[in-house]
CSV table of C-alpha atoms in Angstrom, one decimal:
chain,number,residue,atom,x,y,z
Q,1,UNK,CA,9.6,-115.7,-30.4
Q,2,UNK,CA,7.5,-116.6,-27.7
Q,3,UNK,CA,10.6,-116.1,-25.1
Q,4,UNK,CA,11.5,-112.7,-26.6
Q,5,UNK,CA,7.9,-111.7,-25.6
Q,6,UNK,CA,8.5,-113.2,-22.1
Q,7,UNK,CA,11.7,-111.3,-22.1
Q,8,UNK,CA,9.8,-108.4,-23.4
Q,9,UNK,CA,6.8,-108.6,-20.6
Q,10,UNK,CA,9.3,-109.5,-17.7
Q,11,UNK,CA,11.3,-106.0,-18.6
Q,12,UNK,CA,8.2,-104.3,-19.5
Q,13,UNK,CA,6.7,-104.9,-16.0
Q,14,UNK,CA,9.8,-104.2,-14.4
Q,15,UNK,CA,9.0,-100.4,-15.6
Q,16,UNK,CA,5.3,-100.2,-15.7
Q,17,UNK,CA,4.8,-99.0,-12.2
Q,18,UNK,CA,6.7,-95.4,-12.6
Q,19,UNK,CA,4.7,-95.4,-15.3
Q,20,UNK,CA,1.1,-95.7,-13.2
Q,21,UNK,CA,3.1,-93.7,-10.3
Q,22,UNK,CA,3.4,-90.6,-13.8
Q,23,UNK,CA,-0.3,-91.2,-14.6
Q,24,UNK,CA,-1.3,-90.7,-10.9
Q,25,UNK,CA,0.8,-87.6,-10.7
Q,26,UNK,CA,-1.1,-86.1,-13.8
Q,27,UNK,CA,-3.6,-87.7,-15.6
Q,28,UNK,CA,-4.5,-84.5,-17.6
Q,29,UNK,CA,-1.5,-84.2,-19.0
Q,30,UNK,CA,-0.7,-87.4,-20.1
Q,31,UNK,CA,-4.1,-87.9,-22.1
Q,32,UNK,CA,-3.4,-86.0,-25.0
Q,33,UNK,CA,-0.2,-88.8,-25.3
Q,34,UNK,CA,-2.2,-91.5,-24.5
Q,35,UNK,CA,-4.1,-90.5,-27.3
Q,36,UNK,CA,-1.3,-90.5,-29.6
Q,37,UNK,CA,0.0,-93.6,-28.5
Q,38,UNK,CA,-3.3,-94.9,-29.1
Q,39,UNK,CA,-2.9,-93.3,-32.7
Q,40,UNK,CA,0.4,-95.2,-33.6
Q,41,UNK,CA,-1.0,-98.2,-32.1
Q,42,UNK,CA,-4.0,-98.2,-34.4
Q,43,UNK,CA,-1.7,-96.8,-37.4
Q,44,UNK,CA,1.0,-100.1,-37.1
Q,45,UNK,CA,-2.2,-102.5,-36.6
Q,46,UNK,CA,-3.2,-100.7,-40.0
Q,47,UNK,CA,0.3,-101.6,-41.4
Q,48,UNK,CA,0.0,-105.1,-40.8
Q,49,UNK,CA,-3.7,-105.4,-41.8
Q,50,UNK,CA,-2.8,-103.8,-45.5
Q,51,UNK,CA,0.2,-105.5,-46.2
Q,52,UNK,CA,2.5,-102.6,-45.6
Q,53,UNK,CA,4.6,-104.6,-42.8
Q,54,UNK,CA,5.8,-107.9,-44.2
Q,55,UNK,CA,4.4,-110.5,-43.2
Q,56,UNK,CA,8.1,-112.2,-41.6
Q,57,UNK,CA,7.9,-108.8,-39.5
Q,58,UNK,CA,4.4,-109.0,-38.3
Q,59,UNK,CA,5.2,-110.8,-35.2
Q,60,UNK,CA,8.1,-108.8,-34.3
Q,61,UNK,CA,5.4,-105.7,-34.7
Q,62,UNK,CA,3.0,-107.2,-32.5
Q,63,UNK,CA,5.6,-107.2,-29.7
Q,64,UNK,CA,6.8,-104.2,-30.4
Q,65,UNK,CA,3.2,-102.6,-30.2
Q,66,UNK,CA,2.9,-104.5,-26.8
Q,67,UNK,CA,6.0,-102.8,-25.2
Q,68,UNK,CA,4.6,-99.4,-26.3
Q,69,UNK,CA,1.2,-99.9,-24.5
Q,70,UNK,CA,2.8,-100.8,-21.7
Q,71,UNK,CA,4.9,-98.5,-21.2
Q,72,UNK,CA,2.4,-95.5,-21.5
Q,73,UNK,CA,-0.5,-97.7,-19.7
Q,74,UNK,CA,-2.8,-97.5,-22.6
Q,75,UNK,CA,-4.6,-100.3,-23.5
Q,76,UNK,CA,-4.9,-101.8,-26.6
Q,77,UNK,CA,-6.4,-104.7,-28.2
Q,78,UNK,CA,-7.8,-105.0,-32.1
Q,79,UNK,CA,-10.5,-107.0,-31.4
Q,80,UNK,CA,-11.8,-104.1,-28.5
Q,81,UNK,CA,-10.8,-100.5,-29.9
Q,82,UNK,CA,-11.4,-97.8,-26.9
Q,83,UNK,CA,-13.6,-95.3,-28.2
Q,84,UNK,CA,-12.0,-92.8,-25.3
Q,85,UNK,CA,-8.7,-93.2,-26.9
Q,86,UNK,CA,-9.4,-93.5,-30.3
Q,87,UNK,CA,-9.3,-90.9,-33.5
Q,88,UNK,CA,-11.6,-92.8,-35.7
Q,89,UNK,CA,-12.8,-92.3,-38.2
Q,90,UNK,CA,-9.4,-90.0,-38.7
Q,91,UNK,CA,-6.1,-91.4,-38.5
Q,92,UNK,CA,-3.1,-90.9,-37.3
Q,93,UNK,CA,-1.4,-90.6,-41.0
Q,94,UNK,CA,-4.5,-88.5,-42.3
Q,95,UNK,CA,-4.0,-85.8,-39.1
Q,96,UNK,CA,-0.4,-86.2,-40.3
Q,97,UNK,CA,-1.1,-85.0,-44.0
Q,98,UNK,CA,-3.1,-82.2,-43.0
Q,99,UNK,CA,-0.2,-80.8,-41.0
Q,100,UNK,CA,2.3,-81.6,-43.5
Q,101,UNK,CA,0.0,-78.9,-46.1
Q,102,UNK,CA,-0.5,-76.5,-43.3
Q,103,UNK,CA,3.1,-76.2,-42.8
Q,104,UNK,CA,3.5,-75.8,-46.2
Q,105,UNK,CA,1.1,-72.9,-46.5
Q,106,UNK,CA,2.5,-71.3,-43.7
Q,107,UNK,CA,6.1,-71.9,-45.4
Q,108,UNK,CA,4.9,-70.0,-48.4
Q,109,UNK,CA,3.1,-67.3,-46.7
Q,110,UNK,CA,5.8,-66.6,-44.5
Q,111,UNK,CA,8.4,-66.7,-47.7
Q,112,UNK,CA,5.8,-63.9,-49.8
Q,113,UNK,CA,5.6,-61.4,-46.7
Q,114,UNK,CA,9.6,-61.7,-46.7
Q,115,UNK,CA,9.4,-60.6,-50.1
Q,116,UNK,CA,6.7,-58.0,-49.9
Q,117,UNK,CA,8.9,-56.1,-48.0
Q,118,UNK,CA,11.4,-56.2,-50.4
Q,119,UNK,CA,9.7,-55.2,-53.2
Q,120,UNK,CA,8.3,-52.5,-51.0
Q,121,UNK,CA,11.8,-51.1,-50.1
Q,122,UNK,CA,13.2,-51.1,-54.3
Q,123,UNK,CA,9.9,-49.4,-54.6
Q,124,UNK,CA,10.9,-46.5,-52.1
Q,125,UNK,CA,13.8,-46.2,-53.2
Q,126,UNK,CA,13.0,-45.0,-56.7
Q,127,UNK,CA,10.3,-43.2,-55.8
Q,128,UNK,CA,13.0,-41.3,-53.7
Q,129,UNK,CA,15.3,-41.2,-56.4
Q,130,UNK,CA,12.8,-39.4,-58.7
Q,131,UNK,CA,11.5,-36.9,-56.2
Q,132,UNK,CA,15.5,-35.9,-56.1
Q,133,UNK,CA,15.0,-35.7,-60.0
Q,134,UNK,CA,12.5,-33.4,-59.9
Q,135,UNK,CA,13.9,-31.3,-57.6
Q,136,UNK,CA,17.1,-30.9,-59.4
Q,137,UNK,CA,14.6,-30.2,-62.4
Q,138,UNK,CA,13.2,-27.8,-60.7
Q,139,UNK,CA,16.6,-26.1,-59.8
Q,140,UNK,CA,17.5,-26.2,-63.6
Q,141,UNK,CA,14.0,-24.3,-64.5
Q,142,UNK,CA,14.7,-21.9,-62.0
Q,143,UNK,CA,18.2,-21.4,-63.8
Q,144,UNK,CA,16.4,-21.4,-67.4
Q,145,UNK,CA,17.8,-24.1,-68.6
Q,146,UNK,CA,14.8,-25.7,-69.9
Q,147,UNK,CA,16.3,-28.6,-71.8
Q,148,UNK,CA,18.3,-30.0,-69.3
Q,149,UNK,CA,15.2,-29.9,-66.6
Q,150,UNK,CA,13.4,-31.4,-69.2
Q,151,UNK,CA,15.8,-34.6,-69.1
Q,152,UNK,CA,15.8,-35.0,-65.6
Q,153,UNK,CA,12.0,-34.8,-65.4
Q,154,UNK,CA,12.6,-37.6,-68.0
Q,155,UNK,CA,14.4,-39.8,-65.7
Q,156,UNK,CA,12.0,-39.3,-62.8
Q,157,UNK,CA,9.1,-40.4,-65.2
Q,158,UNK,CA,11.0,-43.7,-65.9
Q,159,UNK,CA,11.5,-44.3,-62.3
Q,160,UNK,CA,7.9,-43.3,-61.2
Q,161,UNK,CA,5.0,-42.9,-64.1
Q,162,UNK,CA,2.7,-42.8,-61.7
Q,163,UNK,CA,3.4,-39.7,-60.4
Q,164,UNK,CA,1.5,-36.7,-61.8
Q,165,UNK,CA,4.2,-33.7,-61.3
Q,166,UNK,CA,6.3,-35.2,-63.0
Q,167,UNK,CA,4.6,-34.7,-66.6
Q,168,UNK,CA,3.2,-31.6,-65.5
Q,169,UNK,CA,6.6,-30.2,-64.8
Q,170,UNK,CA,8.0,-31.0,-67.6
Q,171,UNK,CA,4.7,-29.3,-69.4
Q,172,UNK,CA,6.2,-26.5,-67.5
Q,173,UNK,CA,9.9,-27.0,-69.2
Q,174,UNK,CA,8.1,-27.9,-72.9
Q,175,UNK,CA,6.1,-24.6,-72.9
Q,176,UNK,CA,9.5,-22.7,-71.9
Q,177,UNK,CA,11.2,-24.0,-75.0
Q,178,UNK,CA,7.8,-23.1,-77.2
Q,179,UNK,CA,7.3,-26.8,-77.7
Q,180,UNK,CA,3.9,-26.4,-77.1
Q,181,UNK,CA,2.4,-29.4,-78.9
Q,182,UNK,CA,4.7,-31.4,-76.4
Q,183,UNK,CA,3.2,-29.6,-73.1
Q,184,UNK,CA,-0.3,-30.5,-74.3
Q,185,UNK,CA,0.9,-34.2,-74.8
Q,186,UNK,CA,2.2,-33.9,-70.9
Q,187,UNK,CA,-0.6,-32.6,-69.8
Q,188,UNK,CA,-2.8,-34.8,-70.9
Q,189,UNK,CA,-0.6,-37.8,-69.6
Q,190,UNK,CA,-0.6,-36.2,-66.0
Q,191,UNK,CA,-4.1,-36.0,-66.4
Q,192,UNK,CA,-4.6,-39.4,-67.3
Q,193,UNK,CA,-2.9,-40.2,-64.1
Q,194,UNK,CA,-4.7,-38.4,-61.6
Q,195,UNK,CA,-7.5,-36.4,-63.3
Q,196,UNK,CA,-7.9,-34.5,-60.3
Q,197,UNK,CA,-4.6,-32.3,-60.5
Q,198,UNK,CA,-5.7,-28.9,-61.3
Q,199,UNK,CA,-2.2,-27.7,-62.2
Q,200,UNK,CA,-2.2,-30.4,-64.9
Q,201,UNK,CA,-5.3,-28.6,-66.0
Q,202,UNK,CA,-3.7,-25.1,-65.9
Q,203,UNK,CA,-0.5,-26.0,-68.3
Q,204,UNK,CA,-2.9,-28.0,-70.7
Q,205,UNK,CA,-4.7,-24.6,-71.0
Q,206,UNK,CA,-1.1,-22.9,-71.3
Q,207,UNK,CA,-0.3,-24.9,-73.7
Q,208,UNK,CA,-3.5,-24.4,-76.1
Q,209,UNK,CA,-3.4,-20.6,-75.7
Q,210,UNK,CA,0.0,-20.2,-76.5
Q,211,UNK,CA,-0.6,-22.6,-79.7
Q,212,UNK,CA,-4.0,-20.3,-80.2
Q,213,UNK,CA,-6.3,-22.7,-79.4
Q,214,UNK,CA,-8.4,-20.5,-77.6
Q,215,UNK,CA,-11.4,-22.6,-77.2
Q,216,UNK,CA,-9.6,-25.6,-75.5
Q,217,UNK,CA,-7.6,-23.4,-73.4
Q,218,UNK,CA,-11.4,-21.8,-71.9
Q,219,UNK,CA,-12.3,-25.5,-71.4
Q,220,UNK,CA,-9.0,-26.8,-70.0
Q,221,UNK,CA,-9.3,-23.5,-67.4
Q,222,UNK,CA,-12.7,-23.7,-66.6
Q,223,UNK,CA,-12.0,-27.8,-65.3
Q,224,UNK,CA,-8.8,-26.5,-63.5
Q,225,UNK,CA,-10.9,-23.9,-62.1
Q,226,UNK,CA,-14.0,-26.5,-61.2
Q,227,UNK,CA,-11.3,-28.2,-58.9
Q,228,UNK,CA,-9.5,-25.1,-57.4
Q,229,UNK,CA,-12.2,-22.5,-57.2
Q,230,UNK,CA,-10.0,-20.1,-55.0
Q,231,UNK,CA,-7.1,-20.3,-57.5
Q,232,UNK,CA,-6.3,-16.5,-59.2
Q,233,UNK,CA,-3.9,-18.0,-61.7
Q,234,UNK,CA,-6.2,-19.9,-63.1
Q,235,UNK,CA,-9.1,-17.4,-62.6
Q,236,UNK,CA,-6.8,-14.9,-64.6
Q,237,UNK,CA,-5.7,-17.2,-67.4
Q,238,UNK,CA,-9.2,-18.1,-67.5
Q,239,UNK,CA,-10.8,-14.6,-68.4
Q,240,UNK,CA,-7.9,-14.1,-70.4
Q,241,UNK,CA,-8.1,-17.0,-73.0
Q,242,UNK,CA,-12.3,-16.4,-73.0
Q,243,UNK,CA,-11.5,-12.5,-74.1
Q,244,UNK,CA,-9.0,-13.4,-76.6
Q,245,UNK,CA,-11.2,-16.7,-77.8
Q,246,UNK,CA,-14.0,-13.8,-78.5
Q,247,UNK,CA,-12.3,-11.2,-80.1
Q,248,UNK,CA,-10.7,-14.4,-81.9
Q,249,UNK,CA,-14.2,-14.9,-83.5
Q,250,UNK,CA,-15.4,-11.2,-84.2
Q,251,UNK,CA,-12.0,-11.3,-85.7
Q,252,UNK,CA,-12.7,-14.8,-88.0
Q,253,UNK,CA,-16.2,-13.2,-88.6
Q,254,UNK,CA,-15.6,-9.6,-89.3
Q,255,UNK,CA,-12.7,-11.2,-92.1
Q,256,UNK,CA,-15.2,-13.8,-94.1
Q,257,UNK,CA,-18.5,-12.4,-93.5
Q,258,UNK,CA,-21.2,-14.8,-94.8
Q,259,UNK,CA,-21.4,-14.4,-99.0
Q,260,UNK,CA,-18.4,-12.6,-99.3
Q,261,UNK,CA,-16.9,-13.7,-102.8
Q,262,UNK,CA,-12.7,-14.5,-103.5
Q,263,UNK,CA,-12.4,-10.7,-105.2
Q,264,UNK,CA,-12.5,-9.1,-101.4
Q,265,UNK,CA,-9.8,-11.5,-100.4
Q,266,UNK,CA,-7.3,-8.8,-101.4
Q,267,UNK,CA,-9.2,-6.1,-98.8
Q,268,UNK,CA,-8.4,-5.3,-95.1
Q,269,UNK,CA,-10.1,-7.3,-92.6
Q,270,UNK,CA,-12.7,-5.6,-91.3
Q,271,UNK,CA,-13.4,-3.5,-95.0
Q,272,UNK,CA,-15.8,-4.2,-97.3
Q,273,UNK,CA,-15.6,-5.8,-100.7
Q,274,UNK,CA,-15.2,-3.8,-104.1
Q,275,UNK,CA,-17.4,-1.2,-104.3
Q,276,UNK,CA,-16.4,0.6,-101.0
Q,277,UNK,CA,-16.5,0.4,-97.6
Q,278,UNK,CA,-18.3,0.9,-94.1
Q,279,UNK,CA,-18.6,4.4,-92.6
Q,280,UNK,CA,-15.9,5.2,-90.5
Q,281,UNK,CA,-17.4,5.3,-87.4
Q,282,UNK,CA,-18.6,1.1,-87.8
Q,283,UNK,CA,-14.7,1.2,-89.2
Q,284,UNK,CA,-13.0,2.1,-86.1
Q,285,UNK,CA,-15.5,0.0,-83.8
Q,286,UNK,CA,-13.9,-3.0,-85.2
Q,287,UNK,CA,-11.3,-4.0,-82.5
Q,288,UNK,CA,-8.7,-5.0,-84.7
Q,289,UNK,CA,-8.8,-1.7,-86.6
Q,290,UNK,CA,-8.6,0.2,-83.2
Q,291,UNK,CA,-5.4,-2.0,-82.6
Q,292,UNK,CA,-3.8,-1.5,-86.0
Q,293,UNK,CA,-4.5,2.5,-85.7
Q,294,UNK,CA,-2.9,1.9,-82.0
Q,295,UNK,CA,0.5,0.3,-83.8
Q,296,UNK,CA,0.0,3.0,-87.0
Q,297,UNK,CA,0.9,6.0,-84.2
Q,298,UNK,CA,3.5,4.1,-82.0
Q,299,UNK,CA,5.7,2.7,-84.6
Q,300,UNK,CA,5.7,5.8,-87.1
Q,301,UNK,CA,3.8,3.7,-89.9
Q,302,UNK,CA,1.4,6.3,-90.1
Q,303,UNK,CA,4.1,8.7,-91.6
Q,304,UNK,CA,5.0,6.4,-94.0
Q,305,UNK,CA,1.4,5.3,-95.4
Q,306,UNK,CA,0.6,9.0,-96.4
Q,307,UNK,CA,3.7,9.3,-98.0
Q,308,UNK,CA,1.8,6.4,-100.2
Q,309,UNK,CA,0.2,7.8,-103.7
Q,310,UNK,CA,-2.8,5.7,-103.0
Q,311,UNK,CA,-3.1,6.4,-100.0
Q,312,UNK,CA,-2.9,10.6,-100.4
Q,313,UNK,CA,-5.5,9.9,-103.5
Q,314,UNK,CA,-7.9,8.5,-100.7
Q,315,UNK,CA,-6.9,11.0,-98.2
Q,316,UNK,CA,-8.0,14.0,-101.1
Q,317,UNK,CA,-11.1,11.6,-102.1
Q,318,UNK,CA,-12.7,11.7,-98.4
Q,319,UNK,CA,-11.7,15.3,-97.9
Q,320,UNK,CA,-14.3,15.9,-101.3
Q,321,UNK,CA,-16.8,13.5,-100.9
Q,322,UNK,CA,-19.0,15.6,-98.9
Q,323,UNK,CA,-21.3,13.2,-97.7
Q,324,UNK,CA,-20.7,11.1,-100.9
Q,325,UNK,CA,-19.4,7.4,-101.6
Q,326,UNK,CA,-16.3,6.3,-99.5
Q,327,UNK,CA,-13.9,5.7,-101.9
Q,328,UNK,CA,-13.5,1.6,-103.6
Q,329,UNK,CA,-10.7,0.4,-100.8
Q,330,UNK,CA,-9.9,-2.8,-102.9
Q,331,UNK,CA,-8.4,-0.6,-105.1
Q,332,UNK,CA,-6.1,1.0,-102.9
Q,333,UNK,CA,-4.8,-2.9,-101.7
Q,334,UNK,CA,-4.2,-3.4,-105.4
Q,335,UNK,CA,-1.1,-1.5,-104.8
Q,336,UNK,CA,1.8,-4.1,-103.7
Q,337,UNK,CA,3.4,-1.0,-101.1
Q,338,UNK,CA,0.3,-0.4,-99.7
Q,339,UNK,CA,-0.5,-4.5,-99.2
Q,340,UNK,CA,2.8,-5.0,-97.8
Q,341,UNK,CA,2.5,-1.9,-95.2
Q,342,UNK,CA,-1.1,-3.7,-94.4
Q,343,UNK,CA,0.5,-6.9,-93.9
Q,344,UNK,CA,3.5,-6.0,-91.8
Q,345,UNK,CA,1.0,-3.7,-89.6
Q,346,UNK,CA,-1.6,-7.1,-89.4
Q,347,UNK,CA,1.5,-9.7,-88.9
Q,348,UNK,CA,2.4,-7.5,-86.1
Q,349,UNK,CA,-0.5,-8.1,-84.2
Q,350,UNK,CA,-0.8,-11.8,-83.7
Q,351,UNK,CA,1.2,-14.9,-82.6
Q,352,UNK,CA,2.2,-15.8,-79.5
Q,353,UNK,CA,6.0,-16.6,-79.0
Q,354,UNK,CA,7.5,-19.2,-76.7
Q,355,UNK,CA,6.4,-18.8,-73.3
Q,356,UNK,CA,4.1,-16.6,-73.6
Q,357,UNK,CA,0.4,-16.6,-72.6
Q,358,UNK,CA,-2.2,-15.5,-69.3
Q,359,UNK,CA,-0.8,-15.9,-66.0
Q,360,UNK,CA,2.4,-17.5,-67.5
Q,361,UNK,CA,3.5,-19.7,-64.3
Q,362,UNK,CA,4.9,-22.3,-66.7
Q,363,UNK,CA,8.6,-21.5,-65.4
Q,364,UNK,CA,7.7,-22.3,-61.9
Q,365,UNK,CA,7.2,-25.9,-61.5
């Protein structure tokens, strides 16, 4: 052994002055790699010290160790460490761990920004996909035919449901087809998503009017209209739901006035109970009575109510009252032809059918 590290120091001289000549040339450069020569050296002294080098290999080690300090002109001994040199209290296989994890992270990071855009593209895509949904929805509602808009508003919805239009379109469609209760529900869900979407606000009042909720339709106008203050449509609809939500009330009010028993269920709304009625001047000032009088002379029921017994012995009762007692009205609605002209003129004069309702836009996504 001792000859192999004569050999060993013979060769190693041989080559140590282009070595010095490379340090002259640039001793800046080469100290980083002195450094980690330095490193290795203290990292295969460290081998041998815990055992990790067998101990029939320690020699060879040693020799080994000497070539490589020769050969980059560091010095090295265990008993002396250089402070210039060393890494202390690191290590040459702790700086190694550290950049084994940080290329690691960067591995990962660089593998979920790969993927981000990815996901990002399948997302575009279908949101792409259902804007040509809803166009081809829209085309359909511009062609009436509701249902079929309605399932391609569907699909867009399963593509996207996070895209408001969508269910307010299909409000639109719903509402076409009279299925009002299902424009609310659509509504409401488009809502849900962006709160902020007047429109959204405009078919959920659509929808309440046309199922005579009057009162919800003010409130869902009046938030619509909070949002879009320079919007007519729903400026329009708005006035439109509050005058038939009040004449909606005088209505409910003028019908069941407070203490009115069952026995003036069978009387006209607007009449009084047995016993008579109200002068006919407070008579015709109730707007329903001024509408049913209107549908009396347009449809030729008037013509076929005095041709009514009852309704001739009333007619010859007010022409001889002379100032007296109106005559009892519940009596006349006894009379099952009289009723059933009453009815048919009152049946006439509510409901809304599908569709229908203020500032009806519904059709126009």
């Amino acid at each position: 052994m001792l000859m192999i590290h004569k050999s060993t120091t013979t060769h190693t001289n041989q080559i140590k002055k282009p070595a010095i000549q490379e340090t002259h040339q640039d001793m800046s450069a080469l100290e980083p790699k002195q450094k980690l020569v330095y490193a290795i050296l203290e990292f295969l002294n460290d081998s041998i010290k815990d055992g990790t080098v067998r101990s029939d290999d320690q020699e060879s080690m040693e020799v080994a160790m000497q070539c490589i300090s020769e050969s980059f002109s560091v010095e090295w001994s265990s008993d002396s460490p250089n402070s210039a040199l060393s890494v202390k209290p690191s290590s040459l296989l702790s700086i190694f761990e550290v950049f084994l994890k940080t290329q690691k992270k960067v591995a990962s990071t660089s593998a979920e920004s790969t993927s981000q855009p990815t996901q990002s593209t399948s997302q575009t895509n279908k949101s792409q996909e259902a804007e040509s949904l809803k166009a081809a929805g829209n085309q359909l509602v511009s062609q009436r035919d509701f249902s079929a808009a309605i399932a391609k508003y569907t699909e867009a919805i399963q593509l996207d449901p996070t895209n408001p239009v969508y269910y307010s379109n299909r409000a639109a469609a719903q509402s076409q087809l009279g299925a009002h209760d299902e424009a609310i529900e659509d509504a409401l869900k488009a809502l849900e998503v962006d709160p902020t979407f007047a429109k959204a606000y405009s078919r959920l009042g659509h929808g309440y009017f046309s199922s005579c909720q009057y009162e919800k339709a003010v409130e869902a106008y009046e938030k619509g209209l909070e949002l879009e203050p320079d919007n007519t449509t729903i400026r329009n609809s708005l006035a439109t739901a509050k005058s038939k939500a009040k004449s909606s009330s005088s209505l409910n009010t003028t019908s069941n006035p407070p203490g009115s028993s069952n026995s003036s269920r069978g009387a006209m709304p607007g009449m009084g109970g047995p016993g008579g009625m109200p002068d006919l001047a407070s008579l015709m000032n109730n707007p329903m009575m001024a509408q049913m009088a209107q549908s009396l002379m347009a449809n030729g029921g008037m013509e076929r109510m005095m041709q009514n017994p009852m309704v001739q012995q009333m007619m010859n009762s007010l022409g001889g009252a002379g100032g007296g007692g109106m005559p009892d009205i519940s009596q006349l609605m006894n009379d099952p032809a009289a009723r059933e002209l009453a009815s048919s003129l009152m049946g006439g004069l509510g409901g809304g059918a599908a569709g229908t309702g203020p500032n009806n836009d519904n059709a126009k996504p």
